[in-house]
Coordinates of C-alpha atoms in Angstrom, one line a residue:
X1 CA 0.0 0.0 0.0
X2 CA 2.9 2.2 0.8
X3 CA 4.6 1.3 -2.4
X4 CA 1.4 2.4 -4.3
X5 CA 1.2 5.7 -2.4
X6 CA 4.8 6.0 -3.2
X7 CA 5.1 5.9 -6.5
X8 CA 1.9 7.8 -7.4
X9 CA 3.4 10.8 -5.8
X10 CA 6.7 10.3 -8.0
X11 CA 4.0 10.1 -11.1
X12 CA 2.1 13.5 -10.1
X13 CA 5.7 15.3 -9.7
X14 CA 6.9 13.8 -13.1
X15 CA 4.1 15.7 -15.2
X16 CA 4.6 18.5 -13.3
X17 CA 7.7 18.9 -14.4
X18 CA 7.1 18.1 -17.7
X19 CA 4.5 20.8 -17.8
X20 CA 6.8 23.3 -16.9
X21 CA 9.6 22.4 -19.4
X22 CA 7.1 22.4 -22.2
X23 CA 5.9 26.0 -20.7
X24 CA 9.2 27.6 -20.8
X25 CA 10.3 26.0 -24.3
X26 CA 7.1 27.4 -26.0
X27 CA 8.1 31.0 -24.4
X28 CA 11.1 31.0 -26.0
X29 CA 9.6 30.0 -29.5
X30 CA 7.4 33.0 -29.3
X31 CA 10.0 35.3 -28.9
X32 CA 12.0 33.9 -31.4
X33 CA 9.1 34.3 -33.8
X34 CA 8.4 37.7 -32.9
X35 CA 11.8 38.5 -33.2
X36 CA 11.4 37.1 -37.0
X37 CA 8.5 39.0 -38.1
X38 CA 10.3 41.8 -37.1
X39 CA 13.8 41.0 -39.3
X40 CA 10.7 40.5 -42.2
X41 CA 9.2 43.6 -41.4
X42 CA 12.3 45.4 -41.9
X43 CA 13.3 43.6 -44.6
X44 CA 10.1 44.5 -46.6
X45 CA 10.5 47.6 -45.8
X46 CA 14.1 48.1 -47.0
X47 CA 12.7 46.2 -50.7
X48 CA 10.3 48.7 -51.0
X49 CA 12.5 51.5 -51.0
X50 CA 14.9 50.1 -53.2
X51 CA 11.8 49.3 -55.7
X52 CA 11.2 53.2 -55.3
X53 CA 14.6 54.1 -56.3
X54 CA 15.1 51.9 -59.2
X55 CA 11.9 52.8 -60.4
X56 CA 13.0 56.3 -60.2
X57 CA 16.2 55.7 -61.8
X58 CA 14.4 54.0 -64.6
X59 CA 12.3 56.8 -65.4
X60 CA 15.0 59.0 -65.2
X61 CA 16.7 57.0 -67.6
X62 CA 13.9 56.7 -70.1
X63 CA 13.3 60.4 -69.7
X64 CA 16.8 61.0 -71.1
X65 CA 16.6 58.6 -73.9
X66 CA 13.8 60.3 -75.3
X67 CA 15.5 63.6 -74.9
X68 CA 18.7 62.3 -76.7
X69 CA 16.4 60.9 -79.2
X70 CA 14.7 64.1 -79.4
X71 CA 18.2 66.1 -79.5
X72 CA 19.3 63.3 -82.6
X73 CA 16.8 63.6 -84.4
X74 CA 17.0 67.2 -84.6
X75 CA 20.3 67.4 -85.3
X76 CA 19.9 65.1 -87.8
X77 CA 20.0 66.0 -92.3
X78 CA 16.6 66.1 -93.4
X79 CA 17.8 63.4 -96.1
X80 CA 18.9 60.1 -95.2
X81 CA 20.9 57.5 -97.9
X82 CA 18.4 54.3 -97.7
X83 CA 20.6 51.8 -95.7
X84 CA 21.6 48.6 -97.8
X85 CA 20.4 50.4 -101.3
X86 CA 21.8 49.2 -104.1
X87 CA 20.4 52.4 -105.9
X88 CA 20.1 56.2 -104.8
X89 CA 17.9 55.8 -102.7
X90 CA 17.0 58.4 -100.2
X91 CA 14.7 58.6 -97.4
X92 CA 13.4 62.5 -97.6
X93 CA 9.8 63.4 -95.4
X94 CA 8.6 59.5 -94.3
X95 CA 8.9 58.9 -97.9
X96 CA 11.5 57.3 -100.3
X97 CA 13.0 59.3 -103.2
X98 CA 15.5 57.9 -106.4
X99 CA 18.2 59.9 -108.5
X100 CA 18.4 56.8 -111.9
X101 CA 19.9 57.4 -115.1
X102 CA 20.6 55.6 -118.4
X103 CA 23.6 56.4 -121.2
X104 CA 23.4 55.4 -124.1
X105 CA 26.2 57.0 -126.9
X106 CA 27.2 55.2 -130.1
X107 CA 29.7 55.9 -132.7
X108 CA 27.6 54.9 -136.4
X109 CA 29.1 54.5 -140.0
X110 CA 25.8 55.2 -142.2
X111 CA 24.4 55.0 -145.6
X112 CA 21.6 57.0 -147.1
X113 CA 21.7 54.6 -150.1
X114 CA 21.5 57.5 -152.5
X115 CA 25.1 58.0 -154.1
X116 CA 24.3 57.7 -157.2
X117 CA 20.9 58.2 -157.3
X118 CA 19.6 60.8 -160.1
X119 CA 18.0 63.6 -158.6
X120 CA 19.9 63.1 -155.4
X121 CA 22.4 66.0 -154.3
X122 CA 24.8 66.7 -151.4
X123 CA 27.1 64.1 -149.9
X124 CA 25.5 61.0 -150.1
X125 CA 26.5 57.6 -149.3
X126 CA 28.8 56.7 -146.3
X127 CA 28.8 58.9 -143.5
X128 CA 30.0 59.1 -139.7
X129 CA 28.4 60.7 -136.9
X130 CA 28.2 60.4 -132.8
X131 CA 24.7 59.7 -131.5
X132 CA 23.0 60.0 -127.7
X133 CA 20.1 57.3 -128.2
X134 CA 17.2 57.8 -125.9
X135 CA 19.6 59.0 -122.4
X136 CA 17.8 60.2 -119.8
X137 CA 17.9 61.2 -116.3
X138 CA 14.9 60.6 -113.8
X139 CA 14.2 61.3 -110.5
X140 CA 11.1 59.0 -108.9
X141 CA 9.2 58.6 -105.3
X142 CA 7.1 57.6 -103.3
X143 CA 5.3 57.8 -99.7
X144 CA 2.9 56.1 -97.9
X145 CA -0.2 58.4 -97.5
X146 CA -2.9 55.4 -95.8
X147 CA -3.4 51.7 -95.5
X148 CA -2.3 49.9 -98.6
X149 CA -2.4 54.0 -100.3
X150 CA 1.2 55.6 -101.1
X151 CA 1.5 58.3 -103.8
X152 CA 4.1 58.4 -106.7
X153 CA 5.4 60.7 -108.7
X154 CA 8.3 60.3 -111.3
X155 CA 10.3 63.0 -113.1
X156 CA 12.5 62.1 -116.4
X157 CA 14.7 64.4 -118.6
X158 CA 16.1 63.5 -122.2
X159 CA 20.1 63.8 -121.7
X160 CA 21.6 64.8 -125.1
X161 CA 25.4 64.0 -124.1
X162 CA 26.5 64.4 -127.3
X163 CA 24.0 67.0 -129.7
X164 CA 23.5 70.6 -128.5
X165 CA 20.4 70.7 -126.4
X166 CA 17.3 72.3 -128.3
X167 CA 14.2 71.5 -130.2
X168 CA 14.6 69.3 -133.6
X169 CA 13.6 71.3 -136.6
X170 CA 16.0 69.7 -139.1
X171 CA 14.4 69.1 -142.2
X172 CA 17.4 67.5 -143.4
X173 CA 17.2 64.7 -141.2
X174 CA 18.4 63.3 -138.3
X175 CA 14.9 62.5 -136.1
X176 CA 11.6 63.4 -136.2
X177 CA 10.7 67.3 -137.3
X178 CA 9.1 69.0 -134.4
X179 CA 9.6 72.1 -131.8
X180 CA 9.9 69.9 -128.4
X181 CA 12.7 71.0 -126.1
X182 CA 15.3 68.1 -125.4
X183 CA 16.5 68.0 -122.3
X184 CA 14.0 69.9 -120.9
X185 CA 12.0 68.4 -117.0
X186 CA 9.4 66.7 -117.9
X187 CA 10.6 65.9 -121.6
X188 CA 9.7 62.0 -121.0
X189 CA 7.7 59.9 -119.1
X190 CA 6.9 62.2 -116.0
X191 CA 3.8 61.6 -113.8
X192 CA 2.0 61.7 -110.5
X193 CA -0.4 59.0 -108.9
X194 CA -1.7 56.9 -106.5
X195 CA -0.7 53.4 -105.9
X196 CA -1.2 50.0 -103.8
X197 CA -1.5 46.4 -103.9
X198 CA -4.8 47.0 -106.4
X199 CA -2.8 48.7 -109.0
X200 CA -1.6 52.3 -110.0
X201 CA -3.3 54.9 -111.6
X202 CA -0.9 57.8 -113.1
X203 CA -1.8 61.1 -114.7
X204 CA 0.9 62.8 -116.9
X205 CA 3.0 61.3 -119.8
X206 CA 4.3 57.6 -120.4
X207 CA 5.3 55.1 -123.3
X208 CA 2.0 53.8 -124.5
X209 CA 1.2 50.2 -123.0
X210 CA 1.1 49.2 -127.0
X211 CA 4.5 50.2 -127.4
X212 CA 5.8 48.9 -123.6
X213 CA 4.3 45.6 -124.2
X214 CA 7.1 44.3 -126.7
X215 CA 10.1 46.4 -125.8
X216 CA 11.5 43.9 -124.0
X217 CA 11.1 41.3 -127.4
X218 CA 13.9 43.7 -128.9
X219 CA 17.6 43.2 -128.1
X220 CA 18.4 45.9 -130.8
X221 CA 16.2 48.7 -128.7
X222 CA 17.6 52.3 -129.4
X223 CA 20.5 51.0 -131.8
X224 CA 20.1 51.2 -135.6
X225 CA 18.4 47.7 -135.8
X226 CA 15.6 48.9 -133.6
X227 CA 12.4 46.9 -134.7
X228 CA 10.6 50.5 -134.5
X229 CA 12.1 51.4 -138.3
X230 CA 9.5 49.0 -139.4
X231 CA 6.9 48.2 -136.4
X232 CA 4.4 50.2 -135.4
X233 CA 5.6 52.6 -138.1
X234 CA 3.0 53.0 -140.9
X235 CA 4.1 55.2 -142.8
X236 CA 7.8 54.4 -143.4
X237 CA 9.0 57.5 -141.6
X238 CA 11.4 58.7 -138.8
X239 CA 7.9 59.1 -136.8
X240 CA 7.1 56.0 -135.3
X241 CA 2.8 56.3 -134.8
X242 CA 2.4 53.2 -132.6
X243 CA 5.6 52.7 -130.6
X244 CA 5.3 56.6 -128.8
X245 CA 5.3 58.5 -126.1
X246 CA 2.3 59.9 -125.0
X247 CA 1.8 63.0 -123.5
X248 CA -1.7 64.5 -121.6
X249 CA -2.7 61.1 -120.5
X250 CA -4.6 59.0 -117.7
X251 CA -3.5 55.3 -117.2
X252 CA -3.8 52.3 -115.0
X253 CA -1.4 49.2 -114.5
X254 CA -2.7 46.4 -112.9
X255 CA -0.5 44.4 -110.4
X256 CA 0.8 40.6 -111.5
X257 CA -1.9 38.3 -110.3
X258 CA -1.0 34.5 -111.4
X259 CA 1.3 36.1 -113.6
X260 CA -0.9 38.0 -115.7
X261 CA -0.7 42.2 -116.0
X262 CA -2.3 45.1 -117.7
X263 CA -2.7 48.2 -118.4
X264 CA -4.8 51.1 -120.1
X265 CA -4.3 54.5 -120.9
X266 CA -6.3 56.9 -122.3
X267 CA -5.1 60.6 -123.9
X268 CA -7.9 63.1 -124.8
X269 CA -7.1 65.2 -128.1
X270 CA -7.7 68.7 -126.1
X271 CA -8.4 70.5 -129.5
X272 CA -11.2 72.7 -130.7
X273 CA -10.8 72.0 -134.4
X274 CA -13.3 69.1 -136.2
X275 CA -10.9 67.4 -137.9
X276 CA -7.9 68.1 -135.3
X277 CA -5.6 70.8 -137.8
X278 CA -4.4 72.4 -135.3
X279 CA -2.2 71.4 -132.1
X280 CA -3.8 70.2 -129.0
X281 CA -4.5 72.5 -125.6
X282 CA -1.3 72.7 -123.9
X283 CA 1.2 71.6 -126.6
X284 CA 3.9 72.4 -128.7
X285 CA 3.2 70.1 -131.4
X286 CA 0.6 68.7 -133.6
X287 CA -0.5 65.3 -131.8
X288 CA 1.5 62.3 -133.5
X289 CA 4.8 64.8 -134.5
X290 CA 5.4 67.6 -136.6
X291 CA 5.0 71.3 -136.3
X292 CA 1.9 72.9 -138.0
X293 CA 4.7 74.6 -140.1
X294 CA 5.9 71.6 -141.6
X295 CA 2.3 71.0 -142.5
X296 CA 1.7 74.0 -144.5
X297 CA 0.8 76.0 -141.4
X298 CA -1.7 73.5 -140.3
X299 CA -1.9 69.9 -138.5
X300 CA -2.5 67.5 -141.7
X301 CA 0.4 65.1 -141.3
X302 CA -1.0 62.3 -138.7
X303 CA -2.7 64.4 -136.0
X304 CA -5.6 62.9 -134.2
X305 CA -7.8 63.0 -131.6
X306 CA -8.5 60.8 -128.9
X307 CA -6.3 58.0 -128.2
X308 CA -6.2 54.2 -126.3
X309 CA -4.1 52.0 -125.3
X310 CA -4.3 48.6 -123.9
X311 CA -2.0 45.4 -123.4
X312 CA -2.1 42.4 -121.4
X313 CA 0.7 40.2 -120.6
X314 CA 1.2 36.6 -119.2
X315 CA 4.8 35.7 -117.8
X316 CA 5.2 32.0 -116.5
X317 CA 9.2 31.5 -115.8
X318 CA 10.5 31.3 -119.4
X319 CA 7.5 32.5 -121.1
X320 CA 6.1 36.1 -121.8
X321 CA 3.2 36.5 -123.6
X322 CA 1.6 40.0 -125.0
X323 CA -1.4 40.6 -126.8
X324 CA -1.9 45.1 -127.4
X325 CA -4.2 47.2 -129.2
X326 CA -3.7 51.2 -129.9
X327 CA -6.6 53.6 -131.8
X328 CA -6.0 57.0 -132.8
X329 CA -9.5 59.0 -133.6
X330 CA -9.2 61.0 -136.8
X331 CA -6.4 60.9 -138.1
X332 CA -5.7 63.8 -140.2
X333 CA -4.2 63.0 -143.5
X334 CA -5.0 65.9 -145.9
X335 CA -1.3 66.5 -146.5
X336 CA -1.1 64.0 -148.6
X337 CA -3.4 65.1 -151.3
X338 CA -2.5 66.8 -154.9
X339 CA 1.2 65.4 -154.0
X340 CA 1.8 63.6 -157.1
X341 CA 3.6 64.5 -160.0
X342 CA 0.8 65.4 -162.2
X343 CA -0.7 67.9 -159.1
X344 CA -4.0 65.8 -159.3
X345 CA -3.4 62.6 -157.9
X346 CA -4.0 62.0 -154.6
X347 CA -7.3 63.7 -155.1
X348 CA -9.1 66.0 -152.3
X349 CA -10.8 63.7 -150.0
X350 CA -9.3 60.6 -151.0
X351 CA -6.7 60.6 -147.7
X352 CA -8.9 62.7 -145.6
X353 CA -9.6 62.3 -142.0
X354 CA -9.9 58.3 -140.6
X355 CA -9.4 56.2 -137.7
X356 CA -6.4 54.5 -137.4
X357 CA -5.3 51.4 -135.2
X358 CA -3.0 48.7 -134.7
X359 CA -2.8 45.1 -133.1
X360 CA -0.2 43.1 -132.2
X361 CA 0.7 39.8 -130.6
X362 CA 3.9 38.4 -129.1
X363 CA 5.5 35.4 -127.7
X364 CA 8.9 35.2 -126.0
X365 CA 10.9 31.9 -124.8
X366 CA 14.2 31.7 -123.1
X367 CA 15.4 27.8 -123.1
X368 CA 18.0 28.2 -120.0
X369 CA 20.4 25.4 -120.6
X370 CA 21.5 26.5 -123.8
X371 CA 21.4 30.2 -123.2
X372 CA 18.9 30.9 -126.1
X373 CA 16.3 33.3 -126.1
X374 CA 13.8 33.9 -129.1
X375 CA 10.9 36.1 -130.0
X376 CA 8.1 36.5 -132.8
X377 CA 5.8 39.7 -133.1
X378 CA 3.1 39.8 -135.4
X379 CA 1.1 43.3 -135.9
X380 CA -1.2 44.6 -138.2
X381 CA -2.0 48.6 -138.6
X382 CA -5.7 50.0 -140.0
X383 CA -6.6 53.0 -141.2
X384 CA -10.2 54.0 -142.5
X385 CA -9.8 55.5 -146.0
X386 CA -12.0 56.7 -148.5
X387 CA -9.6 55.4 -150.8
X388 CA -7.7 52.0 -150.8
X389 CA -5.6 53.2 -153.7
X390 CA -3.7 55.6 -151.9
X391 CA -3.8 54.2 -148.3
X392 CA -0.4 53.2 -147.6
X393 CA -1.4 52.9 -143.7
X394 CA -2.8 49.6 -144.1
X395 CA -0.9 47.2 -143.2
X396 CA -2.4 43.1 -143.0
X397 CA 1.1 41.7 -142.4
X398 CA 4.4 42.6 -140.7
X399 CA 6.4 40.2 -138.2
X400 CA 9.1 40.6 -136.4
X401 CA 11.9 37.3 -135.6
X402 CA 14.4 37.8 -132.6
X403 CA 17.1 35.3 -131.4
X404 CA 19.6 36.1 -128.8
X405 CA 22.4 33.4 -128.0
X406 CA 24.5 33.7 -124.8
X407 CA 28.1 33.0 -125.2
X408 CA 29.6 33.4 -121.7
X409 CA 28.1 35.3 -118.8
X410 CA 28.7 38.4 -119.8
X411 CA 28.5 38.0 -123.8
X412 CA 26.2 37.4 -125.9
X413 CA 25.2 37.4 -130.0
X414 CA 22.0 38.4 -131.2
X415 CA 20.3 38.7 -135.0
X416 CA 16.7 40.4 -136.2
X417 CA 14.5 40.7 -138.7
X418 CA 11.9 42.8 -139.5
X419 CA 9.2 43.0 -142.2
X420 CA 7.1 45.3 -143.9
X421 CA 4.2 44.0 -146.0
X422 CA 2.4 45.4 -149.3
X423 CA -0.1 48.5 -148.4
X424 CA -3.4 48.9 -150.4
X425 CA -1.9 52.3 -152.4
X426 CA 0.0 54.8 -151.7
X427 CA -0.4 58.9 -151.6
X428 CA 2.5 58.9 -153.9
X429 CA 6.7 59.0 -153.0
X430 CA 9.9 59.8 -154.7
X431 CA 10.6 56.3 -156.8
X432 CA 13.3 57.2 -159.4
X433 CA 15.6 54.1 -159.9
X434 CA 19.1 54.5 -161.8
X435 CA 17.7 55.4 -165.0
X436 CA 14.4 55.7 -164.1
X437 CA 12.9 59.8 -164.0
X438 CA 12.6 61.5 -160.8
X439 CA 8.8 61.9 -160.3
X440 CA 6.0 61.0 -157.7
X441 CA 3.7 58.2 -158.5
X442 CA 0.3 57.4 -156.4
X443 CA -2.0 54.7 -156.6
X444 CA -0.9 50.6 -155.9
X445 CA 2.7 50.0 -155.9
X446 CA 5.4 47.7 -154.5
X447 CA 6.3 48.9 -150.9
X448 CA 7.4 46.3 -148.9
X449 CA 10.7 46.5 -146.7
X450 CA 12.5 43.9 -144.8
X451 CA 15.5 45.0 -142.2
X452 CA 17.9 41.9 -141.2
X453 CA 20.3 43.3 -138.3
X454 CA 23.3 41.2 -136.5
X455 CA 25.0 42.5 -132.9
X456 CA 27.2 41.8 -130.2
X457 CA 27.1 42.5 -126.7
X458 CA 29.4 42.3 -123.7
X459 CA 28.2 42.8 -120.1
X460 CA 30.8 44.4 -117.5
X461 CA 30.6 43.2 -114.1
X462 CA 28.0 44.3 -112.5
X463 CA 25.8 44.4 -115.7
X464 CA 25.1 48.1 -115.7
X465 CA 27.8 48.9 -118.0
X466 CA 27.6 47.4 -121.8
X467 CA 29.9 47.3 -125.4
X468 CA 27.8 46.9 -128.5
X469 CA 28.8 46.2 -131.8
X470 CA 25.8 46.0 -134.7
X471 CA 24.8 46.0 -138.0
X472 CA 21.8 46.7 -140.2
X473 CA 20.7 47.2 -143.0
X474 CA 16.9 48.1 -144.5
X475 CA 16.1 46.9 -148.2
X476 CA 13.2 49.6 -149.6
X477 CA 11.1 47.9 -152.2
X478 CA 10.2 50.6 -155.3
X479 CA 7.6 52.5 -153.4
X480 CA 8.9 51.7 -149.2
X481 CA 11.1 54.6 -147.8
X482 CA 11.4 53.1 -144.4
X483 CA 14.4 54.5 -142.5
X484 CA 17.2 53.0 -139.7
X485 CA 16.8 53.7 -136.1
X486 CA 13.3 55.5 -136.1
X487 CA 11.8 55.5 -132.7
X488 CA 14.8 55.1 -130.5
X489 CA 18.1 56.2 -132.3
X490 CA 19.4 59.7 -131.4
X491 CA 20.4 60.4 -135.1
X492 CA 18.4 58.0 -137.5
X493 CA 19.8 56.7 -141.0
X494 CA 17.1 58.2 -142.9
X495 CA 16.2 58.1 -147.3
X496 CA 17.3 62.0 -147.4
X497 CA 20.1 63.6 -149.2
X498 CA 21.7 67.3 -148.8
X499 CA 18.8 68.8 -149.5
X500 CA 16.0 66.8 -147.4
X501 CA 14.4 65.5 -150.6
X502 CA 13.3 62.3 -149.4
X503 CA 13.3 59.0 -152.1
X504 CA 11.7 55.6 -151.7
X505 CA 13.4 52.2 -153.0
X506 CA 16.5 53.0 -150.7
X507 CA 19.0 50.2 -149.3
X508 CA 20.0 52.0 -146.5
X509 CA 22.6 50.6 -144.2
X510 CA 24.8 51.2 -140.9
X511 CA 27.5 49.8 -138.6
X512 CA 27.5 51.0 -134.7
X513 CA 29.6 50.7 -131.8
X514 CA 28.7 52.2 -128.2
X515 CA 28.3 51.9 -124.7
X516 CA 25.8 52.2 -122.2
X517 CA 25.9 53.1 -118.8
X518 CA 23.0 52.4 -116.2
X519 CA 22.7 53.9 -112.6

């Protein structure tokens, strides 16, 4: 019993003890806590003023960015070279702007094909001369106005590095007889529109879409062999009537969808006159070429009226296709009556005033393995005349055969040929022969024309620089007085001797060496 007592005391004074130790360790856990949440306490409170600063500093920072940003771009030209351009290219008020040029100079050994000839006077035959061939100097931009909305504008001077700058009224040859300023701002195509991922639509002057559709199908462009001495020419002339420049004009070029393009243009005549004798609103020249003084004081040697233009195009890799069409509203033509010999023939009214228009159709192939790259153009040119007899602007058949063979990578042969076919009539032209009298017959005659032309060219490095060697030659039927290098050649080879009487049946021809100059 005493041993029960006993050891039930030691029990009770075991828990207390226990108790008590438990008591004082959760004291000291308390404190040690508290002390804790006060280290925390500061130590949020010393993160939150750091935060402040750096936040402070950071704005401080940005605020002298923008400053220095401010200060640069102040202190900054106003025009900026594009970076990575391969051009010059500047960037000039959030827009982009382009200085581009194109030389083009050739030395030319030419023959009228008249030494000899009976009536012909002057020197005659063989002939040097230095010629600038369609050089210019442009300077195009752009800047984006809206969503999918920039404007354009384009600016293009003729150069003429080597004839005095002025207007061309040589009736002794040489080009085209009119009072146009060369080398003036403006002088080719020049333009402002609007353009996106719809299209463009340009007001101003451009190369017709007739004529741009199958510049590319001509590896002779602007020499002596151009194709232009026979297409799109219908009358045989230096003028060139469907392969222009047209001034006053409204146009739209589609963009490439699935490889197909476009483009229309329209020019209105701007002139009071009925039958379009005088020159239009605005311009120098009687529309188509000419001064009214080299008409008899009046517009009746080709001017017109309204004129469109329209082509359509198809490139797939190797292939370009073209199809065009061009219509000039009447066409004045009373020039050529009473020019015959015998002051009767062509009579009045039988030229007159018509429509004229023209259709074409190309194909272009370049076969890549062998370097070989070949075209064919076929056109036909209407006009609507009282008289077939003495329409010599009616033409059902002229083609036009291209081949270009690469040789290396930077040379390359190329050969043309060009043909004229048989007009209804003709007004009447110069078609003494050797023995033959000098005198002007009208009516149905023999005026075909075929030009055959052979060249070499040799690309320097980076392409933009080129040597060119060619020759031509244009074989006049009787009644044809087609010319060399009409439409594109600075000085053209033309069926004129000393005195700027002009003679059909001609075998004009010309070799030319130059060099052309891109940037």
């Amino acid at each position: 019993m005493i041993y029960r007592k006993v050891l039930l005391a030691a029990c009770l004074l075991a828990g207390t003890a226990a108790r008590g130790a438990f008591a004082a360790d959760d004291s000291e856990l308390r404190a040690k806590f508290e002390a804790l949440q006060q280290q925390m306490s500061a130590l949020q409170a010393q993160m939150s003023q750091v935060t402040t600063q750096m936040e402070q500093k950071t704005t401080q920072m940005e605020q002298k960015t923008d400053a220095l940003a401010k200060a640069q771009a102040q202190s900054a030209p106003a025009i900026q070279m594009k970076p990575d351009s391969k051009s010059l290219t500047f960037l000039v008020g959030g827009g982009e702007v382009t200085l581009y040029g194109h030389g083009d100079l050739s030395f030319d050994f030419v023959n009228n094909g008249l030494n000899g000839r009976p009536g012909a006077v002057g020197k005659n035959g063989w002939l040097s001369q230095v010629s600038s061939n369609n050089s210019a100097f442009g300077i195009k931009g752009e800047r984006k106005i809206a969503d999918n909305l920039k404007g354009v504008f384009q600016l293009e001077a003729d150069i003429q590095f080597a004839a005095t700058p002025g207007n061309n009224l040589d009736v002794n040859g040489g080009g085209a007889h009119d009072s146009s300023v060369k080398g003036a701002i403006g002088s080719r195509n020049s333009f402002v529109g609007l353009a996106g991922n719809w299209g463009a639509v340009k007001l101003g002057k451009t190369d017709a879409p007739y004529k741009n559709s199958t510049t590319r199908m001509d590896p002779f462009v602007n020499t002596l062999g151009d194709m232009r001495s026979i297409m799109g020419n219908s009358g045989g002339d230096n003028r060139v009537e469907f392969a222009t420049r047209v001034p006053h004009a409204i146009w739209y070029e589609s963009p490439n969808i699935h490889g197909f393009s476009g483009s229309v243009l329209f020019s209105p005549g701007q002139n009071r006159t009925n039958d379009n004798s005088i020159t239009a609103r605005g311009e120098p020249d009687c529309t188509g070429g000419n001064t009214p003084g080299n008409s008899g004081g009046s517009c009746t040697d080709g001017a017109f009226g309204n004129l469109w233009s329209a082509s359509l195009a198809y490139q797939n890799g190797p292939l370009y296709l073209t199809l065009a069409y061009e219509h000039h509203a009447n066409v004045n033509r009373i020039g050529d009556e009473l020019g015959a010999s015998d002051g009767v023939n062509p009579p009045a009214g039988s030229v007159g005033i018509g429509d004229e228009s023209a259709l074409k159709a190309g194909i272009q192939y370049t076969y890549e393995p062998t370097g070989t790259t070949g075209a064919f153009i076929w056109e036909r040119l209407n006009r609507k005349a009282p008289v077939d007899a003495f329409n010599e602007r009616t033409r059902n058949n002229a083609f036009y055969l291209s081949l270009v063979q690469r040789i290396t990578r930077s040379d390359e042969v190329m050969a043309a040929w060009a043909h004229a076919g048989a007009t209804p009539g003709d007004p009447g032209g110069v078609i003494n022969q050797p023995g033959v009298p000098l005198t002007q017959v009208a009516g149905q005659i023999d005026n075909k024309a075929n030009m055959y032309a052979i060249g070499y060219r040799h690309y320097f490095g980076d392409k933009r620089t080129t040597f060119y060697l060619i020759g031509a030659v244009m074989k006049n039927h009787v009644g044809a007085h087609y010319d060399l290098g009409a439409g594109g050649h600075g000085v053209v080879v033309d069926d004129k001797d000393g005195a700027g009487n002009a003679f059909a049946g001609t075998t004009i021809k010309a070799v030319s060496a130059g060099i052309t100059y891109d940037f």
